[in-house]
Short mmCIF file of C-alpha atoms in Angstrom, two decimals:
data_model
loop_
_atom_site.label_atom_id
_atom_site.label_comp_id
_atom_site.label_asym_id
_atom_site.label_seq_id
_atom_site.Cartn_x
_atom_site.Cartn_y
_atom_site.Cartn_z
CA UNK A 54 13.71 62.95 -77.49
CA UNK A 55 13.50 63.25 -80.99
CA UNK A 56 16.16 61.62 -82.74
CA UNK A 57 17.76 63.97 -85.51
CA UNK A 58 20.59 61.59 -86.40
CA UNK A 59 23.56 59.38 -85.33
CA UNK A 60 27.29 60.71 -85.35
CA UNK A 61 30.75 61.23 -85.95
CA UNK A 62 31.11 59.90 -82.41
CA UNK A 63 28.57 56.82 -83.55
CA UNK A 64 31.37 55.93 -86.03
CA UNK A 65 34.08 56.10 -83.77
CA UNK A 66 32.85 54.21 -81.26
CA UNK A 67 31.88 51.28 -83.93
CA UNK A 68 35.79 51.30 -85.26
CA UNK A 69 37.29 51.69 -81.72
CA UNK A 70 35.70 48.22 -80.27
CA UNK A 71 35.98 46.26 -83.26
CA UNK A 72 40.26 47.32 -82.78
CA UNK A 73 39.99 47.21 -78.79
CA UNK A 74 37.30 44.72 -77.56
CA UNK A 75 38.15 44.78 -74.31
CA UNK A 76 37.05 45.92 -70.83
CA UNK A 77 39.15 48.80 -69.73
CA UNK A 78 38.34 49.96 -73.72
CA UNK A 79 35.12 49.90 -73.21
CA UNK A 80 35.18 51.28 -69.76
CA UNK A 81 37.18 54.50 -70.73
CA UNK A 82 34.70 55.04 -73.72
CA UNK A 83 30.65 53.84 -71.94
CA UNK A 84 29.73 57.60 -72.24
CA UNK A 85 30.57 57.95 -75.80
CA UNK A 86 28.75 54.36 -76.09
CA UNK A 87 25.60 55.63 -74.04
CA UNK A 88 25.29 59.12 -75.77
CA UNK A 89 25.94 58.49 -79.48
CA UNK A 90 24.94 54.90 -79.83
CA UNK A 91 22.89 53.36 -77.47
CA UNK A 92 20.42 56.29 -76.75
CA UNK A 93 20.27 57.33 -80.32
CA UNK A 94 19.59 53.73 -81.16
CA UNK A 95 16.52 53.68 -78.91
CA UNK A 96 15.36 57.46 -79.75
CA UNK A 97 15.69 55.90 -83.58
CA UNK A 98 13.75 52.83 -82.61
CA UNK A 99 11.12 54.02 -80.97
CA UNK A 100 10.66 56.82 -83.23
CA UNK A 101 10.29 54.15 -86.31
CA UNK A 102 7.77 51.96 -83.90
CA UNK A 103 6.06 55.33 -83.85
CA UNK A 104 5.44 55.86 -87.59
CA UNK A 105 4.91 52.25 -88.20
CA UNK A 106 1.77 52.33 -85.41
CA UNK A 107 0.64 55.20 -87.60
CA UNK A 108 0.26 53.87 -91.36
CA UNK A 109 -0.70 50.32 -89.24
CA UNK A 110 -2.54 50.99 -86.05
CA UNK A 111 -2.38 46.76 -85.68
CA UNK A 112 1.31 46.83 -85.55
CA UNK A 113 2.01 45.77 -82.01
CA UNK A 114 5.94 44.92 -82.46
CA UNK A 115 7.85 46.43 -80.16
CA UNK A 116 12.18 47.87 -80.45
CA UNK A 117 14.09 45.41 -79.03
CA UNK A 118 17.03 47.15 -78.42
CA UNK A 119 21.09 45.08 -78.29
CA UNK A 120 23.17 45.67 -75.35
CA UNK A 121 26.89 46.19 -75.39
CA UNK A 122 27.82 42.74 -74.02
CA UNK A 123 28.35 39.65 -75.83
CA UNK A 124 26.69 36.38 -73.96
CA UNK A 125 30.16 34.20 -74.09
CA UNK A 126 28.87 31.28 -71.88
CA UNK A 127 28.93 28.86 -75.42
CA UNK A 128 31.07 30.65 -77.38
CA UNK A 129 34.34 29.73 -78.32
CA UNK A 130 35.01 33.87 -79.48
CA UNK A 131 34.82 34.96 -75.68
CA UNK A 132 35.29 39.00 -76.78
CA UNK A 133 33.35 40.38 -74.15
CA UNK A 134 31.61 43.44 -76.59
CA UNK A 135 29.37 43.10 -79.61
CA UNK A 136 30.98 44.69 -82.72
CA UNK A 137 27.46 45.86 -84.09
CA UNK A 138 24.38 47.23 -82.63
CA UNK A 139 21.10 46.86 -83.99
CA UNK A 140 17.19 46.39 -82.88
CA UNK A 141 14.21 44.68 -84.07
CA UNK A 142 10.91 45.44 -84.11
CA UNK A 143 9.34 42.53 -82.78
CA UNK A 144 6.53 41.40 -81.01
CA UNK A 145 6.78 40.51 -77.01
CA UNK A 146 5.19 37.52 -77.57
CA UNK A 147 8.21 35.51 -79.69
CA UNK A 148 10.74 33.73 -77.88
CA UNK A 149 14.56 34.99 -77.54
CA UNK A 150 16.05 38.25 -78.69
CA UNK A 151 15.32 38.16 -82.59
CA UNK A 152 12.39 37.19 -83.77
CA UNK A 153 12.85 33.32 -84.73
CA UNK A 154 8.86 32.48 -84.30
CA UNK A 155 7.54 35.71 -85.83
CA UNK A 156 8.30 38.57 -88.49
CA UNK A 157 10.09 41.54 -88.08
CA UNK A 158 11.72 44.45 -89.08
CA UNK A 159 15.49 45.43 -88.26
CA UNK A 160 18.34 47.52 -88.28
CA UNK A 161 21.91 47.40 -87.50
CA UNK A 162 24.86 48.99 -88.23
CA UNK A 163 28.78 48.10 -87.50
CA UNK A 164 32.01 50.25 -88.46
CA UNK A 165 31.96 49.48 -92.06
CA UNK A 166 28.51 49.33 -93.07
CA UNK A 167 24.52 49.90 -91.64
CA UNK A 168 21.74 48.09 -93.48
CA UNK A 169 18.12 47.35 -92.47
CA UNK A 170 15.20 45.50 -93.79
CA UNK A 171 12.53 42.23 -92.93
CA UNK A 172 13.72 38.71 -90.96
CA UNK A 173 11.64 35.90 -90.82
CA UNK A 174 12.27 32.03 -89.04
CA UNK A 175 15.81 30.62 -88.25
CA UNK A 176 13.55 28.08 -87.03
CA UNK A 177 12.91 24.53 -88.46
CA UNK A 178 9.21 24.69 -86.81
CA UNK A 179 8.47 28.03 -88.15
CA UNK A 180 9.58 27.85 -91.55
CA UNK A 181 8.17 24.04 -92.07
CA UNK A 182 4.84 26.35 -91.21
CA UNK A 183 5.69 28.41 -94.19
CA UNK A 184 6.20 25.99 -96.49
CA UNK A 185 2.76 24.33 -95.43
CA UNK A 186 1.09 27.76 -96.27
CA UNK A 187 2.85 27.95 -99.99
CA UNK A 188 1.14 24.03 -100.38
CA UNK A 189 -2.18 25.53 -99.28
CA UNK A 190 -2.48 28.49 -101.22
CA UNK A 191 0.38 28.50 -104.34
CA UNK A 192 -1.35 31.66 -106.17
CA UNK A 193 -1.67 33.51 -103.04
CA UNK A 194 1.85 32.84 -101.98
CA UNK A 195 3.27 33.71 -105.64
CA UNK A 196 1.39 36.97 -106.04
CA UNK A 197 2.63 38.13 -102.69
CA UNK A 198 6.29 36.77 -103.23
CA UNK A 199 6.32 38.74 -107.27
CA UNK A 200 4.73 41.72 -105.25
CA UNK A 201 8.12 41.67 -103.29
CA UNK A 202 10.75 41.09 -105.64
CA UNK A 203 8.99 44.08 -107.73
CA UNK A 204 10.80 46.57 -105.54
CA UNK A 205 14.75 47.37 -106.01
CA UNK A 206 15.27 48.84 -102.10
CA UNK A 207 16.40 45.14 -100.79
CA UNK A 208 17.82 41.58 -101.55
CA UNK A 209 16.50 38.78 -100.60
CA UNK A 210 18.83 36.48 -98.38
CA UNK A 211 18.39 33.32 -96.83
CA UNK A 212 20.37 29.53 -96.62
CA UNK A 213 18.93 27.39 -98.90
CA UNK A 214 18.37 23.93 -97.51
CA UNK A 215 20.10 21.28 -100.08
CA UNK A 216 17.12 18.75 -99.92
CA UNK A 217 13.76 19.51 -102.04
CA UNK A 218 10.71 19.35 -99.80
CA UNK A 219 7.92 19.37 -102.36
CA UNK A 220 8.95 18.57 -106.38
CA UNK A 221 5.61 19.68 -107.42
CA UNK A 222 5.76 23.21 -106.94
CA UNK A 223 7.22 25.27 -109.24
CA UNK A 224 10.96 26.22 -109.22
CA UNK A 225 10.19 30.23 -108.15
CA UNK A 226 7.54 29.29 -105.55
CA UNK A 227 11.21 26.33 -104.56
CA UNK A 228 13.11 29.11 -104.11
CA UNK A 229 11.42 30.77 -100.90
CA UNK A 230 10.06 27.19 -99.81
CA UNK A 231 14.19 25.96 -99.97
CA UNK A 232 15.00 28.69 -97.28
CA UNK A 233 16.08 28.18 -93.36
CA UNK A 234 15.45 31.91 -93.19
CA UNK A 235 14.22 34.62 -95.24
CA UNK A 236 15.34 38.09 -94.56
CA UNK A 237 15.20 41.46 -97.19
CA UNK A 238 17.89 43.77 -96.55
CA UNK A 239 19.41 46.71 -98.05
CA UNK A 240 23.33 47.68 -97.37
CA UNK A 241 24.04 51.24 -97.47
CA UNK A 242 27.36 52.89 -96.12
CA UNK A 243 28.62 56.05 -94.32
CA UNK A 244 28.69 58.09 -97.76
CA UNK A 245 24.69 57.99 -97.37
CA UNK A 246 24.29 60.87 -95.12
CA UNK A 247 20.69 59.68 -93.91
CA UNK A 248 22.46 58.08 -91.34
CA UNK A 249 23.35 61.74 -89.99
CA UNK A 250 19.80 63.16 -90.10
CA UNK A 251 15.91 62.86 -89.10
CA UNK A 252 15.48 61.99 -92.63
CA UNK A 253 16.69 58.70 -91.42
CA UNK A 254 13.74 57.98 -89.87
CA UNK A 255 11.59 58.49 -93.05
CA UNK A 256 13.93 56.73 -95.82
CA UNK A 257 13.69 53.34 -93.43
CA UNK A 258 10.19 53.38 -92.68
CA UNK A 259 9.33 54.68 -96.49
CA UNK A 260 11.65 51.32 -97.70
CA UNK A 261 9.51 49.41 -94.89
CA UNK A 262 6.47 50.09 -96.86
CA UNK A 263 7.45 48.83 -99.99
CA UNK A 264 8.09 44.89 -98.09
CA UNK A 265 5.16 45.38 -95.56
CA UNK A 266 2.50 43.08 -97.59
CA UNK A 267 5.84 40.60 -97.09
CA UNK A 268 5.51 41.28 -93.32
CA UNK A 269 1.86 41.20 -93.49
CA UNK A 270 1.96 37.98 -95.06
CA UNK A 271 4.20 36.42 -92.61
CA UNK A 272 2.21 37.40 -90.10
CA UNK A 273 -0.76 34.78 -90.37
CA UNK A 274 1.43 31.55 -91.09
#
């Protein structure tokens, strides 16, 4: 089925589950969730993935769409349902539900905002490989990262380590080397009408292309 945008019931569910995170409410609204949140997210993710493969036939990542239920086994928060809906475009060989050990694109929506972008890391061993790649070719790394900095769509995010791993590289590269993870994120609110239209695929895809060189760079780490 072609994706024609999300709708008012998408928003209604996301607001509702935030304030009614219990089995009774979810059961009463399960059809709303399936029809207007989950199924639309699957359609959107598949169309977006197809567009990227047309642009880059070597793109092997596949959509990983979040479930409604939370895994509460090891969490103090026992709320049974996720209040956000998301998907990653990730390689099947990566471990877990998010691409900890490989770069990937993502999309996520909540009651207040929707966002999308690029994610890499959140794994000390993986980020160590990235630092070693910086040290091995500082000029090549700086060229890619400065190219990414020139785009004005996404904002660089990622928590920093306190200790400096290598004081011999310049401060610009250390801005990256000190990250515990790296993400480029674009936040939008629901006044952006692309969310309710098939145009959302075009918007997200065209902006992914602006950081595609970063994805390719991290793919080689």
